[in-house]
XYZ file of C-alpha atoms in Angstrom:
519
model
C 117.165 35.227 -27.144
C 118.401 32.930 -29.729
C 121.788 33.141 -28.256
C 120.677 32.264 -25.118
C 118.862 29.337 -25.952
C 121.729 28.411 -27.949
C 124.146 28.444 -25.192
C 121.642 26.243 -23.465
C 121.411 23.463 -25.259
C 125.442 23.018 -26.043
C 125.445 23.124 -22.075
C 122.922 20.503 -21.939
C 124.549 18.319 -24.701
C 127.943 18.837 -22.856
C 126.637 17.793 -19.027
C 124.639 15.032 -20.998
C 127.539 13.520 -22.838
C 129.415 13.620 -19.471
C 127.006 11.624 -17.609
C 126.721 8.656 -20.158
C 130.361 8.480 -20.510
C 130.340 7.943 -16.436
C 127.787 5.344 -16.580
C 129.239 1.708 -16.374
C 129.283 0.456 -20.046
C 126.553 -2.164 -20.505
C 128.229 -5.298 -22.459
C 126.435 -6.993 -25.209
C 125.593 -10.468 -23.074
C 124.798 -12.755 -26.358
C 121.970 -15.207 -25.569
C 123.074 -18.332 -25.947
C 120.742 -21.138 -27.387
C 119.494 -23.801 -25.053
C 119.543 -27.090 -25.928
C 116.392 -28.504 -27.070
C 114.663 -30.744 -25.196
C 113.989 -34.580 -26.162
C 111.414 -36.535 -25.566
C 110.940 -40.485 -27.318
C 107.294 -41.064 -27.323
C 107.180 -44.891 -28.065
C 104.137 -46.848 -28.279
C 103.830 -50.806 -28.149
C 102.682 -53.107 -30.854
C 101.276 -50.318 -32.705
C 101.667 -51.494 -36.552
C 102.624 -49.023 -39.648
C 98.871 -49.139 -40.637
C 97.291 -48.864 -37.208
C 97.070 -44.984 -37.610
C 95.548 -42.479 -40.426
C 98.761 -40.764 -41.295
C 99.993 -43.779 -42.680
C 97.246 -44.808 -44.536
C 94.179 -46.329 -41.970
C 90.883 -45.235 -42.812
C 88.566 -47.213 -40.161
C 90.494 -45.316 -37.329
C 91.097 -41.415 -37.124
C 94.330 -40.345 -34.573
C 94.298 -36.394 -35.301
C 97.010 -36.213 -32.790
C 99.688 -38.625 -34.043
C 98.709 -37.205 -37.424
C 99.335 -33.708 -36.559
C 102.953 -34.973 -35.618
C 103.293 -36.475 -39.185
C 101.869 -33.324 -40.735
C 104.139 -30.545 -38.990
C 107.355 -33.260 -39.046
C 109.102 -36.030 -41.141
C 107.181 -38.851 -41.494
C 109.471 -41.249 -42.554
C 107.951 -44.391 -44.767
C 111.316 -46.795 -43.905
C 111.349 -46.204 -40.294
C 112.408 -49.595 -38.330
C 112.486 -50.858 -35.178
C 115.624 -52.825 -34.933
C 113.298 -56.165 -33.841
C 110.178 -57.347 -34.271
C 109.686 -57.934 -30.229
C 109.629 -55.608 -27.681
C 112.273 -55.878 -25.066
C 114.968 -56.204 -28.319
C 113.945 -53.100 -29.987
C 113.996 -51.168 -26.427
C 117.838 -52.370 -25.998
C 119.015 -51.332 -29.595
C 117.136 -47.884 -28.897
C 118.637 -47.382 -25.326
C 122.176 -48.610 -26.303
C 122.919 -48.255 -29.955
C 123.353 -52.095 -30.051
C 122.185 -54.545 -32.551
C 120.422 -57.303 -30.359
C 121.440 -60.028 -31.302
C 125.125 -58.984 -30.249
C 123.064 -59.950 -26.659
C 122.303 -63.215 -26.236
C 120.066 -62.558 -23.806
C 117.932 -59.823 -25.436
C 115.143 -61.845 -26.353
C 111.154 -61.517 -24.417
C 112.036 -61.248 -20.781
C 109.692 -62.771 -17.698
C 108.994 -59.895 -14.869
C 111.622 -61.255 -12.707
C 114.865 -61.079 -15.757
C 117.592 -59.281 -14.420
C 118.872 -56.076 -16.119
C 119.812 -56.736 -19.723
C 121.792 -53.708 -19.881
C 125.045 -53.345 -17.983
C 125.934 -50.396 -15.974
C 128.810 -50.068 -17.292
C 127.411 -49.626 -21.378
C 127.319 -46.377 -23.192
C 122.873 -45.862 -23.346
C 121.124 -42.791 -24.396
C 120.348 -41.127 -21.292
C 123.905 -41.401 -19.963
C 125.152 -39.399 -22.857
C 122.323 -36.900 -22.806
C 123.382 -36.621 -19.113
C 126.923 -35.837 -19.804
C 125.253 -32.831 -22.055
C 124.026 -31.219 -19.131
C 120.169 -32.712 -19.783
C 117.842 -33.831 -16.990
C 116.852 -37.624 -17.679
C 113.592 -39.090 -17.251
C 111.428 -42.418 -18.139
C 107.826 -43.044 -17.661
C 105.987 -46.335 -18.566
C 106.906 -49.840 -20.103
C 110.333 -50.814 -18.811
C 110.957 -54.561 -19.863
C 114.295 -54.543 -20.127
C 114.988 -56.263 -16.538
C 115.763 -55.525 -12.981
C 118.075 -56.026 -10.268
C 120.136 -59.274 -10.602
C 117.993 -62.322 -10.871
C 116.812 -62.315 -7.082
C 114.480 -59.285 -6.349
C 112.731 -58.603 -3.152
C 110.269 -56.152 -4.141
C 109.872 -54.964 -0.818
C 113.370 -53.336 -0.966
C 114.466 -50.922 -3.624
C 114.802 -53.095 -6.713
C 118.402 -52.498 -8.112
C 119.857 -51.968 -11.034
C 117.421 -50.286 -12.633
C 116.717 -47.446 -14.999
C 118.295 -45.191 -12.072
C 121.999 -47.108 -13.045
C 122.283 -46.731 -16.387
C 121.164 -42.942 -16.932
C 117.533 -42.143 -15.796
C 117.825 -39.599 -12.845
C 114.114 -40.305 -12.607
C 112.036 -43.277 -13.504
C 108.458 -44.171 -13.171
C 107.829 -47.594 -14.676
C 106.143 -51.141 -14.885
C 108.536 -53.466 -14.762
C 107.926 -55.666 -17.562
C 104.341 -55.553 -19.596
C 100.813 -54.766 -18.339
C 100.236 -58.637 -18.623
C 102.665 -59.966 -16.585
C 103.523 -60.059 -12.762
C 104.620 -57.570 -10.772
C 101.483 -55.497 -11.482
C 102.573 -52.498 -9.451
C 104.173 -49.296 -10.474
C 107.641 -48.481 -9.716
C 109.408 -45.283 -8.322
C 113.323 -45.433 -8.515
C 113.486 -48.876 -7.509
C 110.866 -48.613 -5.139
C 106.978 -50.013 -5.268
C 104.295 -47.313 -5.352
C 102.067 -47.719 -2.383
C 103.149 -50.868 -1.025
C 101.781 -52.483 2.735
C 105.059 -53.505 4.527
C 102.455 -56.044 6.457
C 101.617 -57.350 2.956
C 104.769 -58.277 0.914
C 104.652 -59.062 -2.476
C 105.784 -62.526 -3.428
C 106.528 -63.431 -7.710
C 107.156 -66.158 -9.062
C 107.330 -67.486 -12.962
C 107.931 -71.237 -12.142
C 105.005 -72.318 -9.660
C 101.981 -71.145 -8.110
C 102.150 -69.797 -4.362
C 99.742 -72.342 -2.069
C 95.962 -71.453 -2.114
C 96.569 -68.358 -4.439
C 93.838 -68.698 -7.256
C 94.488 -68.594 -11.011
C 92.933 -68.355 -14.313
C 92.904 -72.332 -14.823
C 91.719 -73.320 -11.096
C 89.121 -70.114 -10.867
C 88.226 -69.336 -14.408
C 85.018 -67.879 -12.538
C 86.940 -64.821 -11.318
C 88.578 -63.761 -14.468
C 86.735 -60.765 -16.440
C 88.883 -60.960 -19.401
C 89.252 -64.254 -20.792
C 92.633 -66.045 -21.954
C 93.287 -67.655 -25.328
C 97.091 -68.988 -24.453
C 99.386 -68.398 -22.484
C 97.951 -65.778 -19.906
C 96.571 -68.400 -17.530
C 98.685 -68.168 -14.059
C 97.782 -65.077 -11.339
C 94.275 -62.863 -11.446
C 94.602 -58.912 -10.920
C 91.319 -57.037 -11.410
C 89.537 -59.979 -13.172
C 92.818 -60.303 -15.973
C 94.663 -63.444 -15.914
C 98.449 -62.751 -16.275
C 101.569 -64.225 -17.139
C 103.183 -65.391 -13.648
C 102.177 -65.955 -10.093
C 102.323 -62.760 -7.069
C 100.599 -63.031 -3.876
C 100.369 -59.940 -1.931
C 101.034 -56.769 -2.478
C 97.081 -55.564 -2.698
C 97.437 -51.701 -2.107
C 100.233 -51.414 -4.757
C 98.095 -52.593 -7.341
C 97.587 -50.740 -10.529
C 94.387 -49.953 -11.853
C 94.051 -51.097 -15.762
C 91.826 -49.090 -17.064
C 93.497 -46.142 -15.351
C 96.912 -46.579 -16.606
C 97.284 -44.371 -19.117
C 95.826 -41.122 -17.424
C 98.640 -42.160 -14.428
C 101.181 -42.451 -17.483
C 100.099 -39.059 -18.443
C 99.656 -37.260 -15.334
C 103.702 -38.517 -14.133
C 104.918 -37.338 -17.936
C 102.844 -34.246 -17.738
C 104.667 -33.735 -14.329
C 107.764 -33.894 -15.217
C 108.010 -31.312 -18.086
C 106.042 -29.487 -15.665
C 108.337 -29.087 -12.906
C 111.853 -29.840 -15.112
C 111.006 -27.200 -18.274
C 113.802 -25.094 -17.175
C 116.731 -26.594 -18.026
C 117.168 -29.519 -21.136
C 115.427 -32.546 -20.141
C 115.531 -36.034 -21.761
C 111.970 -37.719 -21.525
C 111.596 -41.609 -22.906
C 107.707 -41.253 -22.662
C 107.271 -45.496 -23.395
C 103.161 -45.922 -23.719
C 101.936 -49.404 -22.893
C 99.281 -49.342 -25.864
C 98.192 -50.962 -27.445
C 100.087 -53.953 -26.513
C 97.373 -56.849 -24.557
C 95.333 -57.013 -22.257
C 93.765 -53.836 -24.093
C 91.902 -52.051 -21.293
C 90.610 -48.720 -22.561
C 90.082 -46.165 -19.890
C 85.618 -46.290 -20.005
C 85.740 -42.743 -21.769
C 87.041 -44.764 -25.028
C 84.896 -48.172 -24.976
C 83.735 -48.376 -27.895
C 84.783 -45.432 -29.950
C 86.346 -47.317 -32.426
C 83.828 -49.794 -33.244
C 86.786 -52.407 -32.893
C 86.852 -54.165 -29.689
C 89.453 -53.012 -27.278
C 92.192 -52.840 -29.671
C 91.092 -50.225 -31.766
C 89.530 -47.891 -28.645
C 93.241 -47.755 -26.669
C 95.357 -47.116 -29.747
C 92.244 -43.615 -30.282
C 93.180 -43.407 -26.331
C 96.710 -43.410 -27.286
C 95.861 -40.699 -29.496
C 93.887 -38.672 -27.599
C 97.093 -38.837 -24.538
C 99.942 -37.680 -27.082
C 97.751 -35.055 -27.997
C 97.318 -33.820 -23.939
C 100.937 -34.195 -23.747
C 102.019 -31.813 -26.608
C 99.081 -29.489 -25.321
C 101.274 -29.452 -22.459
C 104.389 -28.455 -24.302
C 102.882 -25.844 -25.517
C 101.088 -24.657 -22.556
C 104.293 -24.620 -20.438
C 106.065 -22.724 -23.220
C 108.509 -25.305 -24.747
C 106.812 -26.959 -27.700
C 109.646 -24.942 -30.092
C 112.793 -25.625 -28.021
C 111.369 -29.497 -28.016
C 112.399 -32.598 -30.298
C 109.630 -35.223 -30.593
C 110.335 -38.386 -31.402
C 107.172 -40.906 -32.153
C 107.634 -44.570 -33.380
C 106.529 -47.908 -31.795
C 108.634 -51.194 -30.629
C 107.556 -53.824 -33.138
C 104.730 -54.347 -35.566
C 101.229 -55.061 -34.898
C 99.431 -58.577 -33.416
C 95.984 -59.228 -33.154
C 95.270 -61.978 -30.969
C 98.237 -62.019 -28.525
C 96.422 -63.733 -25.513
C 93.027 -63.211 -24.933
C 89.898 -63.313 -26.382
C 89.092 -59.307 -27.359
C 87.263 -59.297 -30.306
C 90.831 -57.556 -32.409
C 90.106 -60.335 -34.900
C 86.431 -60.418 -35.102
C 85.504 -56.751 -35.304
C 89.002 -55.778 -37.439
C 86.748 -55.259 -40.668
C 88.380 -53.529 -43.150
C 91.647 -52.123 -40.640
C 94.838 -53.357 -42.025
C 97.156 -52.748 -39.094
C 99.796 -53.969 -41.379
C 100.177 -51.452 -43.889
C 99.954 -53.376 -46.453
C 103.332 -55.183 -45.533
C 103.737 -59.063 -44.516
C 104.050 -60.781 -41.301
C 103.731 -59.011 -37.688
C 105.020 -58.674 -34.311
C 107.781 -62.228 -34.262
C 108.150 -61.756 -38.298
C 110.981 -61.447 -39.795
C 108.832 -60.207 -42.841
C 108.477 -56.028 -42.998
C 105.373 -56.341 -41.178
C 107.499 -56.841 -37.993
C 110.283 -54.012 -37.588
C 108.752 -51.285 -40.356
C 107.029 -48.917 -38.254
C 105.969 -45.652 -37.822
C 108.637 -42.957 -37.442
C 108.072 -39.372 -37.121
C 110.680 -37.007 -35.995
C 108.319 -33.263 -35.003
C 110.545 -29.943 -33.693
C 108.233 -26.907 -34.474
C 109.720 -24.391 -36.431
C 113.250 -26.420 -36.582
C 112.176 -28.936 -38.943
C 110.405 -28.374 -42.305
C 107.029 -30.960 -43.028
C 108.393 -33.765 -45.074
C 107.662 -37.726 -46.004
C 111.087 -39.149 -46.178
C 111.948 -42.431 -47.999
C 115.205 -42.667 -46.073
C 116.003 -46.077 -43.892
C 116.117 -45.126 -40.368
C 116.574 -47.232 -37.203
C 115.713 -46.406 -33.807
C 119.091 -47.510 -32.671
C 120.433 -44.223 -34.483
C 119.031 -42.167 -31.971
C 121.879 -42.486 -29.707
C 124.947 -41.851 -32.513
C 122.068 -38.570 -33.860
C 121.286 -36.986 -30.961
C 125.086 -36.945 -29.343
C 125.711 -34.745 -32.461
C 122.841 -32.890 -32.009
C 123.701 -31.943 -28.505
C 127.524 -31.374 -29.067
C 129.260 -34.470 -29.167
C 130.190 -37.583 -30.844
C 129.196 -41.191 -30.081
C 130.992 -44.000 -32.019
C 131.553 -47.024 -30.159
C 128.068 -48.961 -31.315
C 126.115 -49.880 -33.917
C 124.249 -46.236 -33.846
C 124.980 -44.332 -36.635
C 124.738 -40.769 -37.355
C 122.056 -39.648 -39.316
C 121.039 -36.442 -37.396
C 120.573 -34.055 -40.826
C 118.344 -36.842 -41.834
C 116.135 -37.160 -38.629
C 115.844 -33.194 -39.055
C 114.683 -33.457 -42.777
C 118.403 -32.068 -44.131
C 119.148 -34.955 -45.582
C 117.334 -37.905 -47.889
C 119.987 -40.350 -47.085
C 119.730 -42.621 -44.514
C 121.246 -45.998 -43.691
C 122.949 -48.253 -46.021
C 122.523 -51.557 -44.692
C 120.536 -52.130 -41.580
C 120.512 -55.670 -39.960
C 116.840 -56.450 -38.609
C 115.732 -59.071 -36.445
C 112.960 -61.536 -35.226
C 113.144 -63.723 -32.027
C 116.787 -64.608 -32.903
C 116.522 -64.875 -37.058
C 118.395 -61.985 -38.833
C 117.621 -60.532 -42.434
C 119.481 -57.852 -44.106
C 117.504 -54.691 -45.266
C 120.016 -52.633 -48.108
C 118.520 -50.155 -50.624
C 115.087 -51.474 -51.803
C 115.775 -54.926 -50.996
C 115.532 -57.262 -48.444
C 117.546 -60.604 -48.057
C 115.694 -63.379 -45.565
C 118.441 -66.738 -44.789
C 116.911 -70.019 -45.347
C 115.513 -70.741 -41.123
C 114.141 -73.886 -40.185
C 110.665 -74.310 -38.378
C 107.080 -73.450 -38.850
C 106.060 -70.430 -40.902
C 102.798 -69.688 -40.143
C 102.020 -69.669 -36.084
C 98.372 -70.219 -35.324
C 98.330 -68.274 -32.038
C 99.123 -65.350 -33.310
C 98.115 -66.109 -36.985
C 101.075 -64.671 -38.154
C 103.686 -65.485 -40.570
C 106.944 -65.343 -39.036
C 108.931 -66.196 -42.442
C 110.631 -69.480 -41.409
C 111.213 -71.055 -44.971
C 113.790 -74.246 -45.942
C 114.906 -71.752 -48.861
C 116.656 -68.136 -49.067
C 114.144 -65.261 -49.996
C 114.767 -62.085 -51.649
C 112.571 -59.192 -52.191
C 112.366 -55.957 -53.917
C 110.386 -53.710 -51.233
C 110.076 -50.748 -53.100
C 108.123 -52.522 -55.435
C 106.948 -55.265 -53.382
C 105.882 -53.844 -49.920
C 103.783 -57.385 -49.520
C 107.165 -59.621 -50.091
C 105.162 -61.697 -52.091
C 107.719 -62.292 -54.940
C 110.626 -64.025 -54.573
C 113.620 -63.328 -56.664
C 116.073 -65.187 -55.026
C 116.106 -67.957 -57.883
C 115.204 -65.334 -60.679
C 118.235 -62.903 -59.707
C 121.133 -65.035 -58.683
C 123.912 -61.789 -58.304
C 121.605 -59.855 -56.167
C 121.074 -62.428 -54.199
C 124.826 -62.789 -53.984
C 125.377 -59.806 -53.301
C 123.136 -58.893 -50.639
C 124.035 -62.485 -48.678
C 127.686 -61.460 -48.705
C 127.137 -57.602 -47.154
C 124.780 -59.717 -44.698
C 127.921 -62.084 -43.831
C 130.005 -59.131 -43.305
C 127.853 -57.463 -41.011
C 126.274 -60.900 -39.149
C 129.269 -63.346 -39.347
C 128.973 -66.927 -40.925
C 127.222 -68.257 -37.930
C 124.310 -66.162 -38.201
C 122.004 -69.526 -37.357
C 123.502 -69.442 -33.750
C 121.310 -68.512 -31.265
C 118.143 -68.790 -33.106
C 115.220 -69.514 -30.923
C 111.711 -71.356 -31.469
C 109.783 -68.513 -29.613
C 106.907 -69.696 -27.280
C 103.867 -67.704 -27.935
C 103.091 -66.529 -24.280
């Protein structure tokens, strides 16, 4: 019997070892790792104090703070200009700003500032293989001076990278208050055209000076010309009634179309440029955030700003990509209080320093201006840090062609990919930064400021925009507040850092500098 059974199982053994070896062989397919996915989340006026991971105590933002917590939160994080439609160029292209003469504030009806011919971000991310998206603040120009908005508007986002765009074109207070798909108007009436203008009024159309009585939101300077939904706005449009955006409704929409998008374009690497309008003016909280911060409008849309990054990257997670995903979080410029309208962001401020603790604001040269928040958030891929390193938003474009397999070297972007994923502690050496045409050099812990003529302090705003007869020098490391000048007191320093600021400006630095007009 034990024989038998034996016998059996070398039989068995023998027939089995047959049949395997006449199965196909299986090959050893090795997974390949996707690209991540990028998405720019980029916020507008929001100042390096304005949320509690950098240091606010009289407003909470769990959301943005989770960000800082689980990512680098870098503490010299710039924006490359202390305006909005500057910063978005340098960040887009790689470009210092002032290389463009015209990158300066642009009306509604500018045409595009960026040629279709430039290397920008989402062309090179395209060339990767990655899906390329924008939703939100646009304001970098459209078409080519003459725009019917009745047609599709062209050049757009659409010509220089974005397969997909869903924008404003310019800021929430200025005409065309509609929202944009690819060039064309959202909801528009053929049988009522929309007409713009920034020079003069169209015949019989009211505005906030002739019918102050219709306005719901009053104007301090500047926003005096067209009414939509009780806001007076920068410009004049008749028509166009259907395609009207709701304020108080814009950031769900923003949310809903970026929500969308990963939704339906998760599968293979996308490119999202997520650009929030918040809390840039006229500040109109959706009514589920009046008054939660206790500071007037201002302070309720940056929590609602909060509360919508924090629905997004539930939505990352919930469609299964929050670790193969790259977040990027900073803001265009630095904080402004009273940019236009009466709000209350002065009187109810209390003891909110939107500031940081730096000097100047949105149009200062001063830190105040271009240092903002920075965070760079892949879960799992990069380790919680604070990082002291200088960073630039123009680097994205020179960082993430590395990080997606290739090089980009033919702008002002530079490389600092290691340090954006916390591998590295160095960052830029010299970064040029600039404020409605005046440059100042930021190298190491100092900052050099050229002697500019005009007023300092503008009244407007009631911010210091660091116009002084005299050169300035400061030690920011020890200094944040720039309040001590060492240009007299260290004469090689100052020497030093005006000739590396020579090198990289030119000797006719002065050229193109602009008195800004405050809306």
């Amino acid at each position: 019997m034990r024989i038998v059974k034996l016998n059996f199982l070398l039989v068995f053994t023998f027939v089995f070892a047959i049949g395997c070896k006449n199965q196909p062989e299986k090959k050893e397919v090795k997974k390949t790792e996707q690209k991540p996915n990028i998405v720019v989340i980029y916020l507008d006026d929001l100042g390096y104090g304005d949320i509690s991971a950098y240091g606010a105590t009289e407003l909470q933002t769990p959301n943005i703070d989770a960000l800082a917590s689980g990512g680098i939160k870098f503490t010299n994080g710039y924006a490359s200009s202390a305006t909005c439609t500057p910063s978005r160029y340098a960040l887009l292209t790689g470009v210092y700003p002032w290389r463009n003469k015209d990158a300066k504030i642009l009306p509604g009806t500018a045409p595009l500032l960026i040629t279709t011919e430039q290397q920008t971000l989402p062309k090179m991310l395209k060339k990767q293989g990655y899906q390329t998206a924008i939703v939100g603040k646009w304001h970098l120009g459209l078409g080519t001076g003459i725009v019917n908005w009745n047609e599709r508007v062209s050049p757009g986002p659409n010509e220089v990278g974005f397969e997909s765009s869903y924008i404003m074109a310019a800021t929430q207070d200025r005409v065309p208050t509609v929202y944009i798909k690819d060039g064309n108007v959202v909801g528009l009436d053929k049988n009522d055209p929309i007409e713009i203008s920034y020079k003069e009024n169209f015949e019989g159309e009211p505005t906030a000076i002739s019918n102050p009585e219709m306005t719901t939101m009053k104007w301090h300077h500047g926003h005096n010309n067209s009414i939509v939904n009780g806001i007076p706005r920068i410009g004049f449009m008749k028509g166009g009634d259907a395609a009207k955006w709701t304020d108080t409704d814009m950031a769900d929409h923003f949310l809903t179309k970026a929500q969308n998008y990963v939704k339906t374009h998760k599968d293979k690497p996308f490119f999202l440029y997520y650009a929030m309008q918040q809390p840039h003016v006229p500040r109109t909280p959706h009514p589920r955030f009046v008054g939660k911060s206790g500071m007037g409008p201002r302070g309720d849309v940056i929590l609602e700003a909060d509360w919508v990054i924090g629905e997004f990257m539930n939505t990352l997670k919930e469609e299964g990509i929050l670790e193969n995903t790259l977040v990027v979080f900073s803001s265009d410029n630095g904080p402004v209080l009273n940019d236009g309208y009466y709000d209350d962001a002065v009187e109810k401020l209390g003891k909110h320093d939107p500031k940081g603790g730096f000097r100047g604001g949105k149009y200062s040269i001063f830190e105040a201006g271009t240092r903002v928040p920075f965070i760079t958030y892949w879960k799992g891929k990069i380790q919680p840090a604070v990082s002291d390193a200088i960073v630039c938003q123009m680097d994205l474009l020179a960082s993430l062609a590395n990080l997606t397999g290739t090089a980009e070297m033919t702008t002002d972007s530079k490389d600092i990919l290691n340090t954006l994923l916390g591998k590295s502690d160095t960052g830029r050496d010299n970064l040029v930064i600039e404020a409605t045409g005046k440059t100042a050099l930021r190298r190491g812990d100092w900052v050099y400021i050229p002697d500019y003529k005009g007023k300092n302090f503008r009244e407007k705003v009631g911010i210091e925009v660091g116009n002084f007869p005299y050169e300035q020098l400061y030690n920011v490391k020890e200094d944040k507040g720039q309040q001590n000048n060492l240009a007299e007191s260290n004469p090689e320093k100052l020497a030093e850092m005006k000739a590396v600021f020579v090198k990289l400006r030119g000797v006719d630095f002065t050229n193109g500098v602009k008195e800004v007009q405050f809306r």
